[in-house]
């Protein structure tokens, strides 16, 4: 980074080396073809320079062999790029099961971060080194994009839904955090820092942070305050379905479809409750749009995730 | 001289005869004047952007002004310069002549299309004077519908109206190519310029209505509060991106395909040789036009679009590289054993090939799914599309303008200035945009008014290069204007090129182009038979 003419950003995540390799591979292929074609064109213009005003070129119309060659070779090379790129893309889209979860909310023009332990920060993100981190992200207003160049990761933050991204930092240090999707006047001010710490330092930092309870505890408080609990009772005696064990389960809807109850399903059911009503229940739940913020929503979801399914014996009955 | 023998420029005379003309050549000149004005306006916005980015701090203009500068730069350059640039000027002028006919199929509709363009342009200027627009030329929702307090609606109406101008032009070209070709002019005797414009016209008439609908939906949400894109009203912001790019990706091919057509003509003429692999070049235009409709989702790899959709869009995007490579190799091969002149059009066409090559190949980086995650929304994308649109489309436009200038105006321009201009533009362009690839990989996001210090060095190169680029274009404008009065009188065929436009019309052509009915008896670019063959 200290070079006056930097070419590469710092690489500080588990994917940064592979990203750089893929980049250099394509650079090499493209440089080869650029030099090849440029050399041919320059050579032809010099070698076959017009010598007489009425002179014309040779009577050559084409060559099927050549056409097939320069159709086939670019095709194969582009498929190699596609395959490697797709593999990396799926790695980036699949967080490891043991990833710790951090909640991020984008709003004009700041990033609000909420750790599961309840510590909050603004325009900063502290993470431990060597541990996969999964970000669950929402937006209060317009499109944003959470971009950490040193980690080679980026994901849009979209109002109306939750998006996720993950990374595993491999180097202790401080890195840029940018909003990469244009979001209005102070778009270029919606930046911050990502601080990668040793696990011990991270624990110490968490302990030193001001916390008003964990995300799930805050969610539980909201669950009571918003009176969710009057209908969504722990057993199935309420007017709404029990939420015990609902996260990650298959839910059958009134129209017969089944959906996986992931974060986005829970979010939609709170904000737009009539969209996907569970079979056997009436669509009587009010919408909470405008009553809960994106942060509240993430706390509610964190709480719902902690609700374990009822004991297996009871289910069999 | 009888009235029929007068050039289209002289008969009849007066402003009214120009503003009510139905002559495709005069309409082409009206377009040429109008797009030059918009190019200058768009260039001024670019100047503001480059001056701001010279230093990391946002100190030249305020953030609001900066956001308006890049938005207006994009809107003006894309909707009012690049999309009409080659088709509405060179296309309008030469498609009827290359088809061996007097005019386009619908001369009045052709004039209507210019007026629609002007109405759109005036609305665009009204949006600028009325405070500007700050959404980016992409108008992404929900920012454009709920958050922005600028003249979004009027700018959207401007783009909407200008879109109809391009639909009408495309429609006119398609009918002309199908119905008006001279006897003997079979499809495979058509110049590749016509093939490329035919493919472009398909994109214009099939794609443009979609962006028109999208802009109407945007206005409905913004003005009437109908929930289409804003999630607070029950809409979906990503839906806008799908609809927008369904047109706006093919729109890139509206900009580059006519340039490819020009380059096929130029490569052949400067080498005095048949275009290598004629039918492969012709069909690759159609392949690009068709594939262009199936790749819009590559703008949405990190938008929360399904990752499986990402797979499909990535692989189809890779396929676009194939016809583009086919064209490039065929152009290079055309020069092999040609009789290559070193006159100014050669400078422009070689410049095009270098820049288009880099522009096309860097598209592969962005089509590669995993790599796009890091590169999208950074300066890498900015560099890539400027290489295609400025390096490719404008370089081809300049090459075509220099090649056809004697035919269009009847005057020659000073060769040495034209070569100097081509070199300045090529060097200035690379110095401006190549550093932006590096900035992109370093992680500098697009549309940033201020940026961290370590990005400055490449931005200084970029701003320096932009001044050279501006100088190159400015020089060109001066000597071309000068040549209108003072340039040497052009002969009918100054380049010794094949083609109806060079062999059968005067410079400049008469109002009805040809003195007698055209009958075509040979393929395009039939240089070798009867000529002195180069055996170098």
Short mmCIF file of C-alpha atoms in Angstrom, two decimals, chain B residues 156-488:
data_model
loop_
_atom_site.label_atom_id
_atom_site.label_comp_id
_atom_site.label_asym_id
_atom_site.label_seq_id
_atom_site.Cartn_x
_atom_site.Cartn_y
_atom_site.Cartn_z
CA UNK B 156 -37.25 10.71 -17.63
CA UNK B 157 -39.73 12.32 -20.05
CA UNK B 158 -36.76 13.59 -22.09
CA UNK B 159 -35.26 10.11 -22.38
CA UNK B 160 -38.73 8.70 -23.12
CA UNK B 161 -39.30 11.09 -26.05
CA UNK B 162 -35.78 10.64 -27.42
CA UNK B 163 -36.41 6.89 -27.32
CA UNK B 164 -39.22 7.24 -29.85
CA UNK B 165 -36.85 9.03 -32.17
CA UNK B 166 -34.59 6.01 -32.11
CA UNK B 167 -37.51 3.57 -32.58
CA UNK B 168 -38.56 5.48 -35.72
CA UNK B 169 -35.02 5.51 -37.11
CA UNK B 170 -34.66 1.77 -36.58
CA UNK B 171 -38.03 1.09 -38.15
CA UNK B 172 -37.13 3.22 -41.18
CA UNK B 173 -33.81 1.39 -41.69
CA UNK B 174 -35.40 -2.06 -41.47
CA UNK B 175 -38.07 -1.27 -44.04
CA UNK B 176 -35.53 0.40 -46.32
CA UNK B 177 -33.16 -2.56 -46.25
CA UNK B 178 -35.97 -5.02 -46.89
CA UNK B 179 -37.90 -3.12 -49.56
CA UNK B 180 -35.70 -0.55 -51.27
CA UNK B 181 -32.54 -2.37 -52.35
CA UNK B 182 -31.56 -1.75 -55.98
CA UNK B 183 -31.99 -4.56 -58.53
CA UNK B 184 -29.16 -7.06 -58.17
CA UNK B 185 -28.31 -5.90 -54.64
CA UNK B 186 -28.86 -9.19 -52.81
CA UNK B 187 -28.49 -9.45 -49.04
CA UNK B 188 -25.00 -10.85 -49.36
CA UNK B 189 -23.90 -8.04 -51.66
CA UNK B 190 -24.81 -5.43 -49.05
CA UNK B 191 -21.96 -3.55 -47.41
CA UNK B 192 -21.37 -4.74 -43.81
CA UNK B 193 -22.25 -1.20 -42.68
CA UNK B 194 -25.83 -2.00 -43.71
CA UNK B 195 -25.80 -5.38 -41.96
CA UNK B 196 -24.60 -3.75 -38.75
CA UNK B 197 -27.28 -1.07 -38.96
CA UNK B 198 -29.92 -3.70 -39.65
CA UNK B 199 -28.90 -5.54 -36.46
CA UNK B 200 -28.85 -2.22 -34.55
CA UNK B 201 -32.33 -1.38 -35.81
CA UNK B 202 -33.69 -4.67 -34.48
CA UNK B 203 -32.37 -3.75 -31.04
CA UNK B 204 -33.79 -0.24 -31.32
CA UNK B 205 -37.33 -1.32 -32.12
CA UNK B 206 -37.42 -4.28 -29.73
CA UNK B 207 -35.55 -2.81 -26.76
CA UNK B 208 -36.49 0.87 -26.65
CA UNK B 209 -40.21 0.32 -25.89
CA UNK B 210 -39.19 -1.54 -22.72
CA UNK B 211 -37.22 1.40 -21.35
CA UNK B 212 -40.11 3.67 -22.33
CA UNK B 213 -42.49 1.52 -20.25
CA UNK B 214 -39.98 1.44 -17.39
CA UNK B 215 -39.70 5.22 -17.36
CA UNK B 216 -43.49 5.53 -17.39
CA UNK B 217 -43.70 3.21 -14.37
CA UNK B 218 -41.03 5.29 -12.65
CA UNK B 219 -43.03 8.46 -13.29
CA UNK B 220 -46.22 6.76 -12.02
CA UNK B 221 -44.52 5.93 -8.74
CA UNK B 222 -42.82 9.31 -8.41
CA UNK B 223 -45.73 11.51 -9.40
CA UNK B 224 -48.77 9.41 -8.41
CA UNK B 225 -47.39 7.28 -5.61
CA UNK B 226 -48.29 3.99 -7.30
CA UNK B 227 -46.31 1.23 -5.58
CA UNK B 228 -44.18 -0.47 -8.22
CA UNK B 229 -40.56 -0.24 -7.12
CA UNK B 230 -40.65 1.18 -3.58
CA UNK B 231 -40.95 -1.59 -0.98
CA UNK B 232 -42.72 0.80 1.41
CA UNK B 233 -45.54 0.88 -1.17
CA UNK B 234 -45.35 -2.85 -1.81
CA UNK B 235 -42.99 -2.62 -4.77
CA UNK B 236 -39.68 -4.23 -5.61
CA UNK B 237 -36.60 -2.05 -6.25
CA UNK B 238 -34.74 -4.86 -8.03
CA UNK B 239 -37.58 -5.14 -10.57
CA UNK B 240 -36.58 -1.71 -11.84
CA UNK B 241 -33.04 -2.93 -12.44
CA UNK B 242 -34.29 -5.88 -14.48
CA UNK B 243 -36.53 -3.68 -16.62
CA UNK B 244 -33.94 -0.94 -16.99
CA UNK B 245 -31.11 -3.24 -18.07
CA UNK B 246 -33.35 -5.25 -20.36
CA UNK B 247 -33.12 -2.17 -22.59
CA UNK B 248 -29.97 -0.55 -21.40
CA UNK B 249 -27.69 -3.49 -21.95
CA UNK B 250 -28.87 -3.95 -25.56
CA UNK B 251 -28.49 -0.15 -25.81
CA UNK B 252 -24.76 -0.69 -25.49
CA UNK B 253 -24.99 -2.66 -28.71
CA UNK B 254 -27.01 0.17 -30.28
CA UNK B 255 -23.90 2.25 -29.63
CA UNK B 256 -21.20 -0.20 -30.69
CA UNK B 257 -22.76 -2.22 -33.55
CA UNK B 258 -22.95 0.74 -35.99
CA UNK B 259 -19.33 1.46 -35.07
CA UNK B 260 -18.45 -2.09 -36.03
CA UNK B 261 -20.21 -1.51 -39.35
CA UNK B 262 -18.17 1.64 -39.97
CA UNK B 263 -14.96 -0.20 -39.10
CA UNK B 264 -15.74 -2.99 -41.58
CA UNK B 265 -16.08 -0.34 -44.31
CA UNK B 266 -12.92 1.45 -43.25
CA UNK B 267 -10.74 -1.62 -42.88
CA UNK B 268 -11.74 -2.75 -46.34
CA UNK B 269 -11.27 0.67 -47.95
CA UNK B 270 -7.92 1.50 -46.36
CA UNK B 271 -6.64 -1.97 -47.37
CA UNK B 272 -8.42 -1.98 -50.77
CA UNK B 273 -9.41 -5.53 -50.10
CA UNK B 274 -12.54 -7.64 -49.62
CA UNK B 275 -13.49 -7.91 -45.92
CA UNK B 276 -12.11 -11.21 -44.68
CA UNK B 277 -14.93 -13.66 -43.85
CA UNK B 278 -17.79 -11.40 -45.03
CA UNK B 279 -20.62 -13.67 -43.91
CA UNK B 280 -19.02 -14.31 -40.50
CA UNK B 281 -18.77 -10.57 -39.90
CA UNK B 282 -22.36 -10.07 -41.09
CA UNK B 283 -23.83 -12.81 -38.91
CA UNK B 284 -21.73 -11.87 -35.91
CA UNK B 285 -23.63 -8.54 -35.90
CA UNK B 286 -26.92 -10.41 -35.69
CA UNK B 287 -25.51 -12.77 -33.05
CA UNK B 288 -24.44 -9.82 -30.91
CA UNK B 289 -27.85 -8.17 -31.31
CA UNK B 290 -29.71 -11.34 -30.29
CA UNK B 291 -27.40 -12.38 -27.44
CA UNK B 292 -27.48 -8.76 -26.24
CA UNK B 293 -31.10 -9.27 -25.17
CA UNK B 294 -30.23 -12.23 -22.93
CA UNK B 295 -27.51 -10.77 -20.72
CA UNK B 296 -29.14 -7.94 -18.74
CA UNK B 297 -28.82 -9.84 -15.46
CA UNK B 298 -25.02 -9.49 -15.50
CA UNK B 299 -25.58 -6.01 -14.06
CA UNK B 300 -27.28 -7.62 -11.06
CA UNK B 301 -24.80 -10.21 -9.79
CA UNK B 302 -24.67 -8.60 -6.31
CA UNK B 303 -28.17 -7.10 -6.36
CA UNK B 304 -29.74 -10.07 -4.48
CA UNK B 305 -30.80 -11.66 -7.77
CA UNK B 306 -30.84 -15.48 -7.52
CA UNK B 307 -27.33 -16.90 -7.76
CA UNK B 308 -28.60 -19.45 -10.30
CA UNK B 309 -29.86 -16.62 -12.50
CA UNK B 310 -26.36 -15.20 -12.12
CA UNK B 311 -24.94 -18.44 -13.56
CA UNK B 312 -27.14 -18.24 -16.65
CA UNK B 313 -26.43 -14.57 -17.27
CA UNK B 314 -22.71 -15.09 -16.82
CA UNK B 315 -22.47 -17.92 -19.35
CA UNK B 316 -24.54 -16.08 -21.98
CA UNK B 317 -22.42 -12.97 -21.46
CA UNK B 318 -19.30 -15.04 -22.11
CA UNK B 319 -20.85 -16.09 -25.42
CA UNK B 320 -20.98 -12.45 -26.57
CA UNK B 321 -17.19 -12.49 -26.48
CA UNK B 322 -17.18 -15.00 -29.34
CA UNK B 323 -18.79 -12.92 -32.14
CA UNK B 324 -16.82 -9.89 -30.93
CA UNK B 325 -13.57 -11.86 -31.22
CA UNK B 326 -14.63 -13.15 -34.65
CA UNK B 327 -15.08 -9.59 -35.90
CA UNK B 328 -11.76 -8.40 -34.52
CA UNK B 329 -9.78 -11.25 -36.05
CA UNK B 330 -11.53 -10.76 -39.39
CA UNK B 331 -10.66 -7.07 -39.44
CA UNK B 332 -7.03 -7.82 -38.72
CA UNK B 333 -6.99 -10.53 -41.39
CA UNK B 334 -8.52 -8.10 -43.91
CA UNK B 335 -5.29 -6.09 -43.81
CA UNK B 336 -3.22 -9.18 -44.63
CA UNK B 337 -1.93 -8.82 -48.21
CA UNK B 338 -3.96 -5.64 -48.59
CA UNK B 339 -2.75 -2.39 -50.06
CA UNK B 340 -2.77 -0.41 -46.84
CA UNK B 341 -2.86 3.36 -47.08
CA UNK B 342 -1.44 5.64 -44.41
CA UNK B 343 -4.07 8.32 -44.84
CA UNK B 344 -5.92 9.63 -41.77
CA UNK B 345 -8.85 7.12 -41.73
CA UNK B 346 -6.27 4.37 -41.11
CA UNK B 347 -5.12 6.13 -37.94
CA UNK B 348 -8.65 6.25 -36.58
CA UNK B 349 -9.43 2.64 -37.47
CA UNK B 350 -6.25 1.29 -35.90
CA UNK B 351 -7.00 3.39 -32.84
CA UNK B 352 -10.46 1.86 -32.74
CA UNK B 353 -9.11 -1.68 -32.91
CA UNK B 354 -6.69 -1.12 -30.03
CA UNK B 355 -9.28 0.47 -27.76
CA UNK B 356 -12.16 -1.82 -28.67
CA UNK B 357 -9.94 -4.83 -28.01
CA UNK B 358 -9.21 -3.66 -24.47
CA UNK B 359 -12.83 -2.64 -23.95
CA UNK B 360 -14.17 -5.98 -25.13
CA UNK B 361 -11.65 -8.09 -23.26
CA UNK B 362 -12.20 -6.27 -19.96
CA UNK B 363 -15.85 -7.25 -20.32
CA UNK B 364 -14.67 -10.80 -19.59
CA UNK B 365 -13.51 -9.73 -16.11
CA UNK B 366 -16.97 -8.41 -15.33
CA UNK B 367 -18.77 -11.40 -16.84
CA UNK B 368 -16.77 -13.71 -14.56
CA UNK B 369 -19.11 -14.12 -11.59
CA UNK B 370 -16.72 -14.26 -8.64
CA UNK B 371 -14.48 -11.52 -9.95
CA UNK B 372 -17.44 -9.25 -10.65
CA UNK B 373 -18.28 -9.31 -6.94
CA UNK B 374 -15.09 -7.36 -6.32
CA UNK B 375 -15.15 -5.24 -9.49
CA UNK B 376 -18.77 -4.21 -9.90
CA UNK B 377 -19.65 -0.63 -8.91
CA UNK B 378 -15.96 0.31 -8.99
CA UNK B 379 -13.94 2.36 -11.46
CA UNK B 380 -13.13 -0.87 -13.31
CA UNK B 381 -16.67 -0.76 -14.71
CA UNK B 382 -16.30 2.94 -15.57
CA UNK B 383 -13.08 2.22 -17.45
CA UNK B 384 -14.56 -0.80 -19.25
CA UNK B 385 -17.60 0.94 -20.63
CA UNK B 386 -15.68 4.05 -21.61
CA UNK B 387 -13.32 1.83 -23.60
CA UNK B 388 -16.36 0.41 -25.41
CA UNK B 389 -18.35 3.60 -25.82
CA UNK B 390 -15.64 6.23 -26.23
CA UNK B 391 -12.75 4.05 -27.36
CA UNK B 392 -14.99 1.90 -29.53
CA UNK B 393 -18.09 3.81 -30.58
CA UNK B 394 -16.69 7.36 -30.72
CA UNK B 395 -13.40 6.28 -32.30
CA UNK B 396 -15.42 4.50 -35.02
CA UNK B 397 -17.66 7.54 -35.37
CA UNK B 398 -14.62 9.82 -35.79
CA UNK B 399 -13.09 7.38 -38.27
CA UNK B 400 -16.33 7.25 -40.23
CA UNK B 401 -16.69 11.00 -40.10
CA UNK B 402 -13.19 11.49 -41.55
CA UNK B 403 -13.70 8.79 -44.16
CA UNK B 404 -17.08 10.10 -45.33
CA UNK B 405 -16.48 13.82 -44.76
CA UNK B 406 -15.45 14.48 -48.40
CA UNK B 407 -18.60 12.74 -49.60
CA UNK B 408 -20.91 14.50 -47.12
CA UNK B 409 -19.50 18.02 -47.49
CA UNK B 410 -17.59 17.98 -50.77
CA UNK B 411 -14.47 19.21 -49.00
CA UNK B 412 -11.19 17.67 -47.88
CA UNK B 413 -9.77 18.43 -44.43
CA UNK B 414 -6.04 18.89 -43.75
CA UNK B 415 -4.56 15.40 -43.46
CA UNK B 416 -1.77 16.24 -41.03
CA UNK B 417 -4.20 17.79 -38.53
CA UNK B 418 -6.48 14.77 -38.83
CA UNK B 419 -3.59 12.43 -38.03
CA UNK B 420 -2.53 14.61 -35.10
CA UNK B 421 -6.08 14.60 -33.78
CA UNK B 422 -6.30 10.79 -34.02
CA UNK B 423 -3.02 10.40 -32.14
CA UNK B 424 -4.01 12.92 -29.44
CA UNK B 425 -7.35 11.20 -28.92
CA UNK B 426 -5.74 7.74 -28.74
CA UNK B 427 -3.04 8.77 -26.27
CA UNK B 428 -5.32 11.01 -24.22
CA UNK B 429 -7.98 8.34 -24.05
CA UNK B 430 -5.62 5.65 -22.76
CA UNK B 431 -4.10 8.01 -20.23
CA UNK B 432 -7.59 8.90 -18.99
CA UNK B 433 -9.16 5.50 -18.72
CA UNK B 434 -6.42 2.90 -18.30
CA UNK B 435 -5.59 4.11 -14.76
CA UNK B 436 -9.26 3.64 -13.90
CA UNK B 437 -8.93 -0.14 -14.37
CA UNK B 438 -6.25 -0.07 -11.68
CA UNK B 439 -8.36 2.19 -9.46
CA UNK B 440 -11.22 -0.26 -9.83
CA UNK B 441 -9.22 -3.26 -8.71
CA UNK B 442 -7.86 -1.17 -5.83
CA UNK B 443 -11.50 -0.78 -4.81
CA UNK B 444 -12.36 2.85 -5.60
CA UNK B 445 -16.17 2.93 -5.91
CA UNK B 446 -17.95 4.76 -8.72
CA UNK B 447 -19.80 8.02 -8.22
CA UNK B 448 -17.59 9.18 -5.35
CA UNK B 449 -17.28 12.89 -4.82
CA UNK B 450 -14.34 12.47 -2.44
CA UNK B 451 -12.03 9.48 -2.01
CA UNK B 452 -9.18 8.18 0.19
CA UNK B 453 -5.73 9.65 -0.50
CA UNK B 454 -4.10 6.51 -1.87
CA UNK B 455 -6.30 6.67 -5.00
CA UNK B 456 -5.08 10.13 -5.97
CA UNK B 457 -2.10 9.24 -8.13
CA UNK B 458 -4.19 7.39 -10.72
CA UNK B 459 -6.82 10.10 -10.69
CA UNK B 460 -4.16 12.67 -11.54
CA UNK B 461 -3.15 10.59 -14.58
CA UNK B 462 -6.80 10.34 -15.53
CA UNK B 463 -7.45 14.08 -15.34
CA UNK B 464 -4.24 14.79 -17.26
CA UNK B 465 -5.25 12.36 -19.97
CA UNK B 466 -8.71 13.89 -20.18
CA UNK B 467 -7.17 17.26 -21.04
CA UNK B 468 -5.24 15.70 -23.92
CA UNK B 469 -8.41 13.92 -25.04
CA UNK B 470 -10.33 17.20 -24.98
CA UNK B 471 -7.57 18.84 -27.00
CA UNK B 472 -7.79 16.08 -29.62
CA UNK B 473 -11.55 16.49 -30.04
CA UNK B 474 -11.28 20.29 -30.02
CA UNK B 475 -8.63 20.25 -32.74
CA UNK B 476 -10.82 17.99 -34.85
CA UNK B 477 -13.83 20.29 -34.49
CA UNK B 478 -11.72 23.28 -35.59
CA UNK B 479 -10.23 21.82 -38.77
CA UNK B 480 -13.47 20.15 -39.83
CA UNK B 481 -15.33 23.46 -39.53
CA UNK B 482 -12.45 25.20 -41.29
CA UNK B 483 -12.58 22.70 -44.15
CA UNK B 484 -16.24 23.54 -44.88
CA UNK B 485 -15.16 26.87 -46.37
CA UNK B 486 -11.46 26.50 -47.01
CA UNK B 487 -10.90 22.79 -47.58
CA UNK B 488 -9.84 21.51 -51.02
#
